[in-house]
């Protein structure tokens, strides 16, 4: 299959691309910089020059492909409204290009929402809808296009897709610990984060491309929930720092922008995903990665 990947040189995309190539797919990838383009070409990927703001490049990539794996996102936490705007525009462009073709669109999403106060399952709809919703409501938008001839599949990633070289949420929490001299957790530390290793997540994307039905969601979740206290204690043990609680009212001051996320319960399961796709995570857990020094250079 000819597969166009946005975010092909990013954190998740850099692991997904080798999985797709190993499965025999022809891969093209969106590249914003010369460095990204050279890295993709070195792997045998056809380069489509552009970025999320270059909607023509998205159209070109999708038009020449039999499937699109959309992983790119600005993730600009200093200007979240801009990230939301760009994500919405990108998915509107991709769905319009694929409309009526029956071609596949696998869309990065997340498990960071609740249904009646509990963790979501794969069979439940994401409540985020509309251009101003988290991630621009793009999972719901993609699902609306199933009836318009797009084979949409939601890739709901755990809040931490961890591994050596990760510069995401866990790396930010490690940075706060280094800066403040304490490995802290919010409140009583009983809230939980689901987690998945990068290589397990990449394998799941390849499986989902081949076997997930239109309108379905898959959960890239290897661990249903790791408490924030356990995360902080693992960071403290690795860095040689004390661990302590931060009162809920002080979370924003202590952690900065990441505090709002670290204080949330973002647990989720993946039993239906495993059963449907035969996915079985085999790589290290989050706490094992922290203990092994995966975030020493973060």
XYZ file of N, CA and C in Angstrom, residues 28-265:
714
model
N 5.554 7.616 1.862
C 5.957 8.994 1.618
C 5.748 9.754 2.912
N 6.577 10.763 3.144
C 6.515 11.465 4.413
C 6.640 12.956 4.261
N 5.868 13.681 5.052
C 5.924 15.141 5.059
C 7.192 15.592 5.776
N 7.939 16.497 5.158
C 9.189 17.000 5.744
C 9.242 18.509 5.640
N 9.456 19.155 6.776
C 9.510 20.618 6.822
C 10.911 21.135 6.581
N 11.932 20.408 7.049
C 13.311 20.891 6.981
C 14.179 19.987 6.112
N 15.336 20.519 5.704
C 16.284 19.712 4.932
C 16.767 18.511 5.748
N 16.953 18.712 7.052
C 17.417 17.617 7.903
C 16.403 16.485 7.944
N 15.129 16.843 8.117
C 14.082 15.821 8.129
C 13.988 15.117 6.782
N 14.076 15.879 5.708
C 13.992 15.297 4.375
C 15.125 14.296 4.133
N 16.353 14.677 4.535
C 17.492 13.785 4.344
C 17.341 12.507 5.159
N 16.832 12.636 6.386
C 16.640 11.453 7.229
C 15.620 10.499 6.616
N 14.544 11.048 6.074
C 13.525 10.202 5.457
C 14.047 9.545 4.179
N 14.728 10.320 3.368
C 15.288 9.758 2.136
C 16.257 8.625 2.437
N 17.021 8.765 3.537
C 17.967 7.722 3.919
C 17.306 6.417 4.299
N 16.032 6.486 4.646
C 15.275 5.280 4.990
C 14.493 4.722 3.802
N 14.599 5.378 2.660
C 13.854 4.925 1.501
C 12.452 5.488 1.417
N 12.221 6.629 2.082
C 10.908 7.269 2.090
C 10.884 8.378 1.032
N 9.800 8.444 0.277
C 9.609 9.539 -0.672
C 9.208 10.794 0.088
N 9.919 11.878 -0.125
C 9.703 13.104 0.637
C 8.665 13.990 -0.030
N 7.731 14.477 0.777
C 6.798 15.520 0.366
C 7.152 16.754 1.185
N 7.715 17.766 0.553
C 8.138 18.948 1.292
C 6.928 19.798 1.671
N 6.903 20.230 2.947
C 5.819 21.057 3.430
C 5.650 20.910 4.920
N 4.573 21.489 5.448
C 4.280 21.374 6.870
C 2.772 21.512 7.064
N 2.329 21.552 8.325
C 0.898 21.585 8.593
C 0.227 22.856 8.084
N 0.983 23.917 7.926
C 0.406 25.157 7.416
C 0.389 25.213 5.894
N 1.073 24.286 5.274
C 1.102 24.206 3.804
C 0.066 23.166 3.385
N -1.170 23.599 3.285
C -2.264 22.661 3.022
C -2.149 22.016 1.648
N -1.527 22.703 0.704
C -1.326 22.098 -0.616
C -0.422 20.872 -0.530
N 0.586 20.922 0.359
C 1.469 19.764 0.503
C 0.705 18.574 1.088
N -0.234 18.845 1.988
C -1.059 17.758 2.524
C -1.939 17.156 1.436
N -2.493 18.007 0.600
C -3.321 17.511 -0.503
C -2.491 16.652 -1.455
N -1.297 17.107 -1.787
C -0.443 16.355 -2.707
C -0.105 14.986 -2.132
N 0.277 14.973 -0.858
C 0.635 13.706 -0.238
C -0.521 12.741 -0.190
N -1.703 13.244 0.189
C -2.876 12.378 0.290
C -3.349 11.916 -1.081
N -3.267 12.782 -2.071
C -3.766 12.454 -3.409
C -2.997 11.275 -4.014
N -1.716 11.188 -3.717
C -0.887 10.141 -4.312
C -0.863 8.858 -3.493
N -1.586 8.833 -2.380
C -1.503 7.694 -1.454
C -2.803 6.899 -1.421
N -2.664 5.656 -0.989
C -3.830 4.801 -0.744
C -4.265 4.865 0.715
N -3.404 5.404 1.554
C -3.725 5.560 2.974
C -2.915 6.718 3.524
N -3.473 7.395 4.544
C -2.788 8.491 5.216
C -2.717 8.171 6.700
N -1.523 8.336 7.276
C -1.340 8.221 8.721
C -0.950 9.605 9.219
N -1.886 10.261 9.890
C -1.679 11.656 10.301
C -1.209 11.699 11.757
N 0.093 11.960 11.933
C 0.711 11.985 13.259
C 1.233 13.360 13.647
N 1.321 14.274 12.701
C 1.921 15.588 12.974
C 1.000 16.441 13.837
N 1.611 17.238 14.705
C 0.891 18.218 15.507
C 1.898 19.240 16.001
N 1.514 20.495 16.042
C 2.464 21.523 16.479
C 2.837 21.390 17.954
N 1.913 20.947 18.797
C 2.176 20.790 20.241
C 2.873 22.021 20.815
N 2.363 23.181 20.452
C 2.933 24.430 20.960
C 2.171 24.819 22.226
N 2.724 24.453 23.392
C 2.028 24.697 24.645
C 2.056 26.158 25.061
N 2.873 26.966 24.376
C 2.845 28.405 24.634
C 1.720 29.086 23.856
N 1.197 28.382 22.852
C 0.112 28.925 22.043
C -0.803 27.777 21.621
N -1.526 27.172 22.577
C -2.357 26.014 22.255
C -3.440 26.308 21.229
N -3.937 27.538 21.182
C -4.968 27.872 20.198
C -4.451 27.705 18.780
N -3.179 28.028 18.570
C -2.587 27.874 17.248
C -2.441 26.398 16.891
N -2.064 25.573 17.863
C -1.966 24.133 17.609
C -3.325 23.561 17.227
N -4.364 23.988 17.935
C -5.728 23.526 17.647
C -6.155 23.966 16.249
N -5.886 25.228 15.904
C -6.266 25.744 14.591
C -5.598 24.956 13.471
N -4.289 24.734 13.622
C -3.535 24.039 12.581
C -3.989 22.590 12.436
N -4.271 21.948 13.552
C -4.718 20.555 13.501
C -6.070 20.445 12.807
N -6.980 21.335 13.143
C -8.302 21.314 12.509
C -8.185 21.526 11.005
N -7.404 22.514 10.594
C -7.250 22.806 9.171
C -6.622 21.627 8.430
N -5.645 20.980 9.060
C -4.983 19.844 8.413
C -5.951 18.696 8.187
N -6.751 18.375 9.196
C -7.667 17.238 9.063
C -8.820 17.578 8.126
N -9.276 18.821 8.130
C -10.281 19.229 7.145
C -9.745 19.032 5.728
N -8.484 19.356 5.539
C -7.869 19.209 4.219
C -7.757 17.739 3.825
N -7.280 16.914 4.730
C -7.092 15.496 4.423
C -8.423 14.797 4.168
N -9.415 15.052 5.012
C -10.705 14.389 4.810
C -11.357 14.837 3.503
N -11.213 16.096 3.160
C -11.783 16.584 1.895
C -11.116 15.915 0.701
N -9.809 15.725 0.800
C -9.081 15.084 -0.299
C -9.454 13.607 -0.432
N -9.700 12.938 0.691
C -9.993 11.505 0.675
C -11.467 11.190 0.495
N -12.317 12.178 0.610
C -13.763 11.963 0.581
C -14.196 11.179 -0.656
N -15.036 10.161 -0.421
C -15.599 9.366 -1.504
C -14.685 8.315 -2.092
N -13.484 8.192 -1.578
C -12.499 7.282 -2.174
C -12.416 5.929 -1.484
N -12.924 5.831 -0.233
C -12.772 4.590 0.526
C -11.369 4.384 1.054
N -10.493 5.384 0.842
C -9.114 5.239 1.321
C -9.032 5.459 2.835
N -7.928 5.015 3.417
C -7.777 5.000 4.867
C -7.159 6.294 5.392
N -7.682 6.721 6.538
C -7.110 7.842 7.281
C -6.964 7.409 8.729
N -5.732 7.209 9.158
C -5.448 6.903 10.560
C -4.995 8.191 11.211
N -5.690 8.562 12.271
C -5.539 9.894 12.848
C -5.069 9.809 14.296
N -3.979 10.503 14.628
C -3.508 10.537 16.013
C -4.515 11.260 16.890
N -4.862 10.623 18.002
C -5.765 11.193 18.986
C -5.240 10.781 20.357
N -6.086 10.770 21.359
C -5.611 10.410 22.694
C -6.719 9.832 23.545
N -6.326 9.298 24.698
C -7.288 8.738 25.650
C -7.581 9.740 26.770
N -7.187 10.981 26.576
C -7.322 11.991 27.627
C -8.719 12.603 27.661
N -9.718 11.761 27.803
C -11.072 12.242 28.027
C -11.806 11.232 28.888
N -12.920 11.639 29.448
C -13.681 10.799 30.350
C -15.111 10.639 29.857
N -15.705 9.491 30.156
C -17.099 9.207 29.829
C -17.814 8.909 31.144
N -18.698 9.809 31.556
C -19.391 9.651 32.841
C -18.400 9.453 33.987
N -17.284 10.193 33.931
C -16.306 10.148 34.999
C -15.367 8.978 34.983
N -15.434 8.133 33.978
C -14.551 6.960 33.926
C -13.738 6.972 32.641
N -12.744 6.093 32.606
C -11.886 6.010 31.428
C -12.680 5.528 30.216
N -12.365 6.025 29.030
C -13.101 5.616 27.835
C -12.688 4.225 27.356
N -13.569 3.596 26.619
C -13.226 2.364 25.910
C -13.150 2.670 24.417
N -12.646 1.722 23.672
C -12.513 1.903 22.231
C -13.863 2.123 21.546
N -14.928 1.592 22.116
C -16.240 1.655 21.472
C -17.007 2.937 21.784
N -16.419 3.827 22.574
C -17.101 5.062 22.945
C -16.563 6.246 22.144
N -17.468 7.143 21.816
C -17.105 8.302 21.010
C -16.341 9.329 21.832
N -15.412 9.971 21.168
C -14.707 11.088 21.773
C -15.655 12.279 21.836
N -15.876 12.859 23.013
C -16.845 13.958 23.121
C -16.342 15.285 22.580
N -15.063 15.396 22.274
C -14.510 16.664 21.785
C -14.991 16.919 20.357
N -15.752 17.975 20.195
C -16.317 18.286 18.883
C -16.182 19.783 18.602
N -15.972 20.096 17.348
C -15.929 21.494 16.943
C -14.527 22.058 16.904
N -14.322 23.138 16.163
C -12.988 23.706 15.949
C -12.285 24.178 17.211
N -13.036 24.522 18.274
C -12.411 25.037 19.484
C -12.148 23.943 20.524
N -12.553 22.720 20.239
C -12.372 21.615 21.181
C -10.910 21.182 21.210
N -10.498 20.404 22.225
C -9.134 19.876 22.244
C -8.794 19.171 20.934
N -7.590 19.426 20.434
C -7.113 18.897 19.149
C -8.038 19.291 18.000
N -8.819 20.361 18.205
C -9.710 20.820 17.156
C -10.885 19.901 16.883
N -11.155 18.974 17.819
C -12.245 18.035 17.612
C -12.058 17.155 16.392
N -10.791 16.886 16.050
C -10.524 16.231 14.763
C -10.872 14.746 14.732
N -10.837 14.067 15.896
C -11.262 12.666 15.860
C -12.733 12.584 15.463
N -13.571 13.406 16.078
C -14.987 13.413 15.728
C -15.188 13.819 14.271
N -14.419 14.792 13.813
C -14.517 15.223 12.415
C -14.203 14.066 11.467
N -13.120 13.345 11.745
C -12.748 12.218 10.887
C -13.833 11.147 10.872
N -14.458 10.914 12.029
C -15.509 9.900 12.092
C -16.751 10.322 11.308
N -17.005 11.625 11.230
C -18.132 12.100 10.436
C -17.948 11.764 8.956
N -16.708 11.638 8.525
C -16.429 11.368 7.123
C -16.501 9.884 6.773
N -16.731 9.017 7.742
C -16.889 7.592 7.425
C -18.076 7.405 6.487
N -19.160 8.113 6.765
C -20.336 8.005 5.906
C -20.141 8.724 4.573
N -19.032 9.420 4.450
C -18.738 10.138 3.208
C -17.558 9.510 2.483
N -17.340 8.229 2.757
C -16.388 7.465 1.976
C -14.947 7.562 2.402
N -14.690 7.850 3.677
C -13.322 7.841 4.201
C -13.220 6.732 5.254
N -12.209 5.902 5.136
C -11.985 4.792 6.074
C -11.199 5.328 7.273
N -11.908 6.041 8.160
C -11.249 6.712 9.287
C -11.046 5.772 10.464
N -9.866 5.860 11.084
C -9.525 5.086 12.282
C -8.830 6.030 13.257
N -9.277 6.051 14.502
C -8.660 6.899 15.526
C -7.558 6.134 16.242
N -6.384 6.713 16.266
C -5.243 6.156 17.003
C -5.158 6.902 18.325
N -5.727 6.341 19.382
C -5.745 7.014 20.677
C -4.514 6.600 21.489
N -3.555 7.517 21.569
C -2.314 7.235 22.273
C -2.443 7.563 23.757
N -1.741 6.790 24.581
C -1.615 7.109 25.996
C -0.943 8.475 26.142
N -1.147 9.162 27.284
C -0.543 10.493 27.446
C 0.973 10.475 27.406
N 1.582 9.353 27.775
C 3.026 9.235 27.618
C 3.351 8.071 26.696
N 3.961 8.414 25.556
C 4.539 7.415 24.651
C 6.040 7.503 24.916
N 6.533 6.604 25.756
C 7.849 6.799 26.352
C 8.944 6.009 25.649
N 10.169 6.347 25.985
C 11.337 5.679 25.425
C 12.521 6.618 25.412
N 13.687 6.066 25.116
C 14.902 6.883 25.084
C 14.823 7.899 23.951
N 15.012 9.162 24.283
C 14.912 10.231 23.306
C 13.594 10.979 23.342
N 12.660 10.533 24.189
C 11.365 11.198 24.333
C 11.558 12.601 24.909
N 10.921 13.590 24.284
C 10.952 14.965 24.790
C 9.539 15.460 25.096
N 8.650 14.529 25.431
C 7.265 14.865 25.699
C 6.982 15.152 27.155
N 5.820 14.684 27.619
C 5.345 15.028 28.950
C 6.289 14.569 30.063
N 6.744 13.315 30.001
C 7.614 12.810 31.069
C 8.925 13.582 31.098
N 9.456 13.892 29.929
C 10.689 14.687 29.883
C 10.479 16.053 30.533
N 9.305 16.628 30.341
C 9.009 17.929 30.954
C 8.933 17.810 32.471
N 8.350 16.716 32.962
C 8.268 16.507 34.411
C 9.654 16.267 34.999
N 10.500 15.561 34.277
C 11.884 15.363 34.715
C 12.610 16.703 34.765
N 12.371 17.538 33.780
C 13.012 18.857 33.752
C 12.596 19.699 34.956
N 11.321 19.626 35.329
C 10.850 20.358 36.510
C 11.568 19.853 37.759
N 11.734 18.530 37.861
C 12.423 17.958 39.025
C 13.863 18.461 39.106
N 14.554 18.494 38.000
C 15.936 18.994 37.998
C 15.978 20.471 38.409
N 15.058 21.238 37.867
C 15.059 22.679 38.103
C 14.715 23.028 39.548
N 13.783 22.271 40.142
C 13.319 22.602 41.494
C 14.050 21.834 42.585
N 14.770 20.765 42.195
C 15.487 19.965 43.180
C 14.615 19.006 43.951
N 13.399 18.757 43.455
C 12.504 17.805 44.106
C 11.664 17.114 43.046
N 11.495 15.802 43.191
C 10.628 15.031 42.299
C 9.234 15.023 42.914
N 8.385 15.893 42.434
C 7.092 16.133 43.069
C 5.956 15.451 42.320
N 4.849 15.305 43.035
C 3.614 14.792 42.437
C 2.456 15.621 42.981
N 1.350 15.713 42.235
C 0.233 16.549 42.662
C -0.644 15.875 43.717
N -0.953 16.592 44.770
C -1.879 16.085 45.785
C -1.395 14.802 46.425
N -2.320 13.813 46.502
C -1.951 12.537 47.121
C -1.233 11.610 46.145
N -1.146 12.004 44.881
C -0.410 11.206 43.900
C -1.116 9.940 43.469
N -2.415 9.826 43.735
C -3.145 8.616 43.372
C -3.715 8.654 41.964
N -3.717 9.825 41.341
C -4.198 9.857 39.955
C -3.219 9.116 39.056
N -3.745 8.530 37.969
C -2.940 7.611 37.163
C -2.842 8.080 35.716
N -1.704 7.738 35.126
C -1.483 7.947 33.700
C -1.311 6.601 33.017
N -2.017 6.385 31.921
C -1.710 5.224 31.089
C -0.416 5.506 30.323
N 0.202 4.441 29.825
C 1.515 4.595 29.194
C 1.718 3.523 28.133
N 2.597 3.816 27.185
C 2.959 2.839 26.157
C 4.367 3.157 25.673
N 5.140 2.118 25.425
C 6.478 2.319 24.859
C 6.354 2.687 23.381
N 7.252 3.545 22.926
C 7.229 4.016 21.542
C 7.169 2.864 20.543
N 7.990 1.839 20.726
C 8.052 0.758 19.737
C 6.794 -0.097 19.752
N 6.172 -0.257 20.911
C 4.893 -0.962 20.960
C 3.814 -0.151 20.249
N 3.831 1.167 20.448
C 2.845 2.032 19.783
C 3.011 1.983 18.269
N 4.251 2.007 17.806
C 4.502 1.973 16.369
C 4.008 0.671 15.751
N 4.227 -0.430 16.436
C 3.740 -1.714 15.942
C 2.219 -1.711 15.833
N 1.552 -1.107 16.801
C 0.100 -1.055 16.777
C -0.401 -0.249 15.584
N 0.256 0.853 15.259
C -0.166 1.653 14.107
C -0.132 0.813 12.832
N 0.938 0.028 12.657
C 1.034 -0.824 11.464
C -0.078 -1.864 11.436
N -0.387 -2.450 12.585
C -1.472 -3.423 12.658
C -2.817 -2.768 12.348
N -3.025 -1.573 12.891
C -4.287 -0.870 12.675
C -4.481 -0.496 11.213
N -3.409 -0.142 10.543
C -3.495 0.201 9.129
C -4.040 -0.968 8.324
N -3.602 -2.146 8.648
C -3.996 -3.330 7.875
C -5.364 -3.874 8.254
N -5.758 -3.731 9.526
C -6.899 -4.525 9.983
C -8.032 -3.775 10.672
N -7.894 -2.490 10.970
C -8.958 -1.806 11.711
C -10.085 -1.377 10.777
N -11.333 -1.665 11.154
C -12.463 -1.264 10.316
C -12.710 0.236 10.361
N -13.397 0.734 9.355
C -13.737 2.150 9.300
C -14.601 2.534 10.493
N -14.300 3.679 11.074
C -15.066 4.183 12.203
C -14.639 3.649 13.547
N -13.554 2.897 13.586
C -13.102 2.293 14.848
C -12.017 3.132 15.501
N -11.756 2.818 16.767
C -10.670 3.435 17.520
C -9.806 2.336 18.107
N -8.517 2.572 18.152
C -7.596 1.655 18.819
C -6.905 2.412 19.946
N -6.619 1.709 21.027
C -5.966 2.321 22.178
C -4.518 1.854 22.262
N -3.603 2.779 22.023
C -2.173 2.497 22.184
C -1.839 2.661 23.656
N -2.208 1.651 24.445
C -2.043 1.670 25.895
C -1.483 0.323 26.328
N -0.269 0.335 26.871
C 0.328 -0.895 27.385
C 0.084 -1.042 28.883
N 0.119 0.074 29.610
C -0.147 0.082 31.046
C -1.384 0.932 31.301
N -2.358 0.357 31.968
C -3.627 1.043 32.182
C -3.476 2.278 33.045
N -2.614 2.224 34.055
C -2.451 3.392 34.898
C -1.267 3.275 35.833
N -0.361 4.240 35.758
C 0.779 4.342 36.664
C 0.534 5.587 37.510
N 0.559 5.467 38.832
C 0.253 6.633 39.659
C 1.329 7.707 39.497
N 0.901 8.946 39.654
C 1.858 10.043 39.543
C 2.862 10.004 40.700
N 2.463 9.430 41.831
C 3.426 9.263 42.930
C 4.526 8.283 42.522
N 4.148 7.171 41.886
C 5.156 6.206 41.436
C 6.067 6.814 40.380
N 5.494 7.631 39.498
C 6.314 8.297 38.482
C 7.329 9.220 39.155
N 6.861 10.016 40.106
C 7.752 10.944 40.803
C 8.828 10.205 41.585
N 8.457 9.112 42.251
C 9.440 8.347 43.019
C 10.493 7.728 42.113
N 10.089 7.277 40.926
C 11.058 6.717 39.976
C 12.017 7.799 39.490
N 11.486 8.997 39.225
C 12.338 10.110 38.804
C 13.285 10.501 39.931
N 12.762 10.595 41.149
C 13.604 10.950 42.285
C 14.716 9.950 42.512
N 14.395 8.659 42.416
C 15.413 7.626 42.610
C 16.496 7.717 41.547
N 16.095 8.001 40.309
C 17.072 8.079 39.224
C 17.961 9.312 39.350
N 17.375 10.435 39.762
C 18.128 11.694 39.831
C 18.749 11.948 41.198
N 18.427 11.091 42.166
C 18.937 11.308 43.516
C 18.289 12.502 44.191
N 16.993 12.684 43.971
C 16.264 13.826 44.523
C 15.179 13.343 45.479
N 14.830 14.159 46.469
C 13.720 13.793 47.359
C 12.393 13.851 46.605
N 11.419 13.141 47.128
C 10.079 13.125 46.543
C 9.093 13.708 47.543
N 8.187 14.543 47.069
C 7.179 15.103 47.972
C 5.940 15.494 47.196
N 4.863 15.689 47.938
C 3.601 16.129 47.365
C 3.591 17.643 47.194
N 2.865 18.080 46.177
C 2.591 19.501 45.976
C 1.092 19.691 46.129
N 0.697 20.615 46.982
C -0.720 20.864 47.215
C -1.418 21.255 45.913
N -2.674 20.824 45.745
C -3.394 21.122 44.493
C -3.351 22.596 44.097
N -3.445 23.493 45.049
C -3.447 24.928 44.729
C -2.084 25.428 44.254
N -1.039 24.639 44.499
C 0.317 25.058 44.135
C 0.846 24.341 42.899
N 0.032 23.450 42.320
C 0.503 22.635 41.198
C 0.928 23.497 40.011
N 0.122 24.487 39.668
C 0.443 25.323 38.505
C 1.745 26.092 38.716
N 1.957 26.626 39.914
C 3.186 27.369 40.185
C 4.404 26.458 40.154
N 4.254 25.244 40.689
C 5.406 24.353 40.770
C 5.765 23.747 39.416
N 4.766 23.246 38.712
C 5.034 22.486 37.483
C 4.944 23.321 36.213
N 4.310 24.483 36.274
C 4.099 25.234 35.047
C 3.004 24.599 34.210
N 3.126 24.726 32.877
C 2.064 24.271 31.980
C 1.771 22.780 32.106
N 2.771 21.969 32.446
C 2.562 20.526 32.523
C 1.742 20.140 33.757
N 1.628 21.044 34.728
C 0.939 20.721 35.967
C -0.517 20.336 35.781
N -1.211 21.038 34.873
C -2.608 20.726 34.641
C -2.812 19.309 34.145
N -1.884 18.826 33.316
C -1.969 17.456 32.814
C -1.563 16.443 33.887
N -0.512 16.774 34.643
C 0.005 15.835 35.639
C -1.006 15.616 36.764
N -1.900 16.572 36.963
C -2.900 16.450 38.013
C -4.149 15.696 37.565
N -4.231 15.358 36.275
C -5.401 14.667 35.751
C -5.257 13.157 35.879
N -6.381 12.468 35.966
C -6.369 11.005 35.871
C -6.582 10.640 34.412
